[in-house]
Coordinates of N, CA and C in Angstrom, one line a residue:
X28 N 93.2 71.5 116.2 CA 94.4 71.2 115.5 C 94.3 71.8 114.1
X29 N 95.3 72.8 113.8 CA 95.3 73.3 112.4 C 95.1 71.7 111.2
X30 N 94.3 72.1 110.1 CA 94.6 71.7 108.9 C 96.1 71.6 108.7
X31 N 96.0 70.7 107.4 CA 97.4 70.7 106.8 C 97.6 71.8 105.9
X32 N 96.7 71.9 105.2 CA 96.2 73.3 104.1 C 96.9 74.5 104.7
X33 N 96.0 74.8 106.3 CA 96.3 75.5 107.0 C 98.2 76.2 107.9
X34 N 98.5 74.9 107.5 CA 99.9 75.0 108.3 C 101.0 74.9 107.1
X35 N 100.5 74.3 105.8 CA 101.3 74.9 104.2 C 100.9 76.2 104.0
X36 N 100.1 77.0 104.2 CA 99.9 78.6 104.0 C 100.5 79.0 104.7
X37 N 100.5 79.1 106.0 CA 101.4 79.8 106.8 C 102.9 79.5 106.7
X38 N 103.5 78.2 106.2 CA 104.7 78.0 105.8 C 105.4 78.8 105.0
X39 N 104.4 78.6 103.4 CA 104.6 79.3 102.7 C 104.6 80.7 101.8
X40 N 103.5 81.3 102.9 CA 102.9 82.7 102.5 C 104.2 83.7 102.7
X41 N 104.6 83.7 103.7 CA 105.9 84.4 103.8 C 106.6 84.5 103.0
X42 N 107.2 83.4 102.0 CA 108.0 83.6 101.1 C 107.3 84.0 99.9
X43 N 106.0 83.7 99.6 CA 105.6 84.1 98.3 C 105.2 85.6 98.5
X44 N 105.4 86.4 99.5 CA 104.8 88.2 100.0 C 106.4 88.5 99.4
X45 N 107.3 87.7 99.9 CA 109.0 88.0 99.8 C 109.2 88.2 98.3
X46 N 108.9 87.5 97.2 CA 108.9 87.4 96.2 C 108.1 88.4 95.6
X47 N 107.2 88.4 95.6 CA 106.2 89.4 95.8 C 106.6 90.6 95.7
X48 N 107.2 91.0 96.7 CA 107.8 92.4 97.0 C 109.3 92.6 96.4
X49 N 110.0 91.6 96.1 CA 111.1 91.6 95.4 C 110.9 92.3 93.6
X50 N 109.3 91.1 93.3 CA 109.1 91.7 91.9 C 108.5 93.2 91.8
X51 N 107.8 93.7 93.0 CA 107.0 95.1 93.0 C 108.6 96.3 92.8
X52 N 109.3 95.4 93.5 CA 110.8 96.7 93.5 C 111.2 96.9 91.7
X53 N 111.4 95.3 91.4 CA 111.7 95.6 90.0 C 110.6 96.2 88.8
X54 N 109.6 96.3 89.4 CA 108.5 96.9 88.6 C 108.7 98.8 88.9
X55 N 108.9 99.1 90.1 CA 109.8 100.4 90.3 C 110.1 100.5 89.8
X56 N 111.5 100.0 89.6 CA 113.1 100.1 88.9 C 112.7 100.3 87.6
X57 N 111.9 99.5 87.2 CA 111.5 99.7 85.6 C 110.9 101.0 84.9
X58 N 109.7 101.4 86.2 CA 109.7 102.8 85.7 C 110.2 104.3 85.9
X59 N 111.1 103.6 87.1 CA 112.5 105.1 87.1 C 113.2 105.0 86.1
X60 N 113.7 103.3 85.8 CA 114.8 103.2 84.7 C 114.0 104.5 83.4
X61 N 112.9 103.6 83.1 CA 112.1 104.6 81.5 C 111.2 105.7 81.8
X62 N 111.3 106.0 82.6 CA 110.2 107.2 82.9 C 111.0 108.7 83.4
X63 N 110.6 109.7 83.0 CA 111.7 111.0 84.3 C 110.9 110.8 85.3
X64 N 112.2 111.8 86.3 CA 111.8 111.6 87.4 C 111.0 111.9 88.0
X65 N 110.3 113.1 87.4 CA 109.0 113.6 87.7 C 107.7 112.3 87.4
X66 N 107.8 111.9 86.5 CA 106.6 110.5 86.1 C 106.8 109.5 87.2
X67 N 108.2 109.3 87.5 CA 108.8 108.0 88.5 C 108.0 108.7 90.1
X68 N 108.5 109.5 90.6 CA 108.2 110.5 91.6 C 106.3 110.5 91.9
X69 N 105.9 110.6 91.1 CA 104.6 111.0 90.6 C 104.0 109.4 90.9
X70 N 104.6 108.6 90.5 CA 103.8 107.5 90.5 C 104.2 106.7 91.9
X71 N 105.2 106.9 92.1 CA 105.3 106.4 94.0 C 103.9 107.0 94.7
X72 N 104.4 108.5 94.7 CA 103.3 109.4 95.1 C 102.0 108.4 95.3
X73 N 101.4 108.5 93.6 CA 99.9 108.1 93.6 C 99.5 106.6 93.9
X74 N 100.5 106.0 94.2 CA 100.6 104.0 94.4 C 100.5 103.9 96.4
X75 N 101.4 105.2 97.1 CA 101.2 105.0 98.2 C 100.1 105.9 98.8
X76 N 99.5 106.7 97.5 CA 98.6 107.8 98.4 C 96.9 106.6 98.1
X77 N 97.0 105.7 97.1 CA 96.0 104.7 96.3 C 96.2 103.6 97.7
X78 N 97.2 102.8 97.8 CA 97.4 101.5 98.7 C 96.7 102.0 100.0
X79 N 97.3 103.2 100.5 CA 97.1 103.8 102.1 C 95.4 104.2 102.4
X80 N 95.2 104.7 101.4 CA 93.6 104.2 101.1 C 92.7 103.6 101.5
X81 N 93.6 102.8 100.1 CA 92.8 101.1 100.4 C 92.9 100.5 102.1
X82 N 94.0 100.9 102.3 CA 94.0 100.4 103.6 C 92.8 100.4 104.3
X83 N 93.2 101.9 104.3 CA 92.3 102.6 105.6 C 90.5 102.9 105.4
X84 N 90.4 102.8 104.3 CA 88.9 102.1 104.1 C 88.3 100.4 103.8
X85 N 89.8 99.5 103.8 CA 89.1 98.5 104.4 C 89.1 98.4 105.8
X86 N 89.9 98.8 106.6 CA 90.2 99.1 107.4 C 88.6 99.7 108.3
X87 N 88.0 100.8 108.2 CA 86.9 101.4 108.0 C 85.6 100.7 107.9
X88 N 85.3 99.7 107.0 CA 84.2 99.4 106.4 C 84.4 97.9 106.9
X89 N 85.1 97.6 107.4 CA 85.5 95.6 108.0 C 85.7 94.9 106.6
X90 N 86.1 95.3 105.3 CA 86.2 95.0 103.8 C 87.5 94.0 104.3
X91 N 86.8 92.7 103.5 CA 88.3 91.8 103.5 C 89.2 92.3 102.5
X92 N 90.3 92.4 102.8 CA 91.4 92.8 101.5 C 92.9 91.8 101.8
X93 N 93.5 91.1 101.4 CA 94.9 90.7 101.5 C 95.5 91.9 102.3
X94 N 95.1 92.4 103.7 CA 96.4 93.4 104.1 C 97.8 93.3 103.9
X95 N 98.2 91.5 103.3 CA 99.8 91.3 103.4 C 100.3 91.8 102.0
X96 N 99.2 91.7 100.9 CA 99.7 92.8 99.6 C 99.7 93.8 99.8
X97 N 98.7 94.5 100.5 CA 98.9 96.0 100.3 C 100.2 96.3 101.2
X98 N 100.1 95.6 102.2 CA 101.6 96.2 103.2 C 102.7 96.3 102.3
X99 N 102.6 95.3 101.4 CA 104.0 94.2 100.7 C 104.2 95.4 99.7
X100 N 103.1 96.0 99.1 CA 103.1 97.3 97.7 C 103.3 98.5 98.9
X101 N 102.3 98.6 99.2 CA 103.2 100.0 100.5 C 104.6 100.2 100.9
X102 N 105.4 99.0 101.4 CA 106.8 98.3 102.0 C 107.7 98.9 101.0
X103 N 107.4 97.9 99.3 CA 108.1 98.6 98.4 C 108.4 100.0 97.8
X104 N 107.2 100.8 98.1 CA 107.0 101.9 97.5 C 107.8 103.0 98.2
X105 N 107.6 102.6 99.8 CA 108.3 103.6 100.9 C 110.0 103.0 100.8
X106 N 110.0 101.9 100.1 CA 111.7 101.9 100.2 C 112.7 102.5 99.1
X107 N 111.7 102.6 98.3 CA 112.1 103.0 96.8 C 112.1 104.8 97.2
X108 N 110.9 105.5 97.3 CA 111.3 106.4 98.3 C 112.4 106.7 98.6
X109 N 112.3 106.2 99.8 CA 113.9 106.5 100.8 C 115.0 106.4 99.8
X110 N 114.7 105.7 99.0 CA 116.1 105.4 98.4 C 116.4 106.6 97.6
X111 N 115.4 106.7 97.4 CA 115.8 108.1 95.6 C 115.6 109.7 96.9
X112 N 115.2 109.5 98.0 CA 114.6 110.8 98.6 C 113.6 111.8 98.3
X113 N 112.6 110.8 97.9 CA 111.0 111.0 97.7 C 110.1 111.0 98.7
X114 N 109.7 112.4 98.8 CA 108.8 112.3 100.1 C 107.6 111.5 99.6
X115 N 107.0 110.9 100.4 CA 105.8 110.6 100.1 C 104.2 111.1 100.6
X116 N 104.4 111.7 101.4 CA 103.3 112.9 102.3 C 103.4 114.1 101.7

């Protein structure tokens, strides 16, 4: 039988990744808003070419890492992307 602990994380974890990734967008926004496009462009770039990484060498090495932040900063990064039509490969 799960803990209680156990069954309020999983309740709640969802919505705090949601928030999460709501504030990663506005952290975006803030540096297209002040930055050119080239610096904005440039920094998706090196945030999803840094996270995908991370991934893939904890991923690699059995390294515990929060996969649900990195997805949650990857998620954002590739939507912001799409949106402006920033490749990111």
């Amino acid at each position: 039988m799960p803990k209680i602990k156990e069954i309020i994380v999983e309740a709640v974890l969802p919505a705090i990744k949601a928030v999460g990734k709501v504030e990663m967008e506005g952290v975006l926004s803030g540096i297209k808003e002040h930055n050119t496009p080239e610096i904005y462009k440039n920094t998706l770039q090196g945030l999803h070419s840094d996270f995908s990484l991370l991934k893939e060498v904890a991923i690699k090495t059995k390294t515990r890492v929060d996969d649900g932040i990195v997805d949650l900063i990857l998620e954002a990064v590739q939507e912001s992307a799409d949106a402006d039509g920033i490749a990111l490969s």
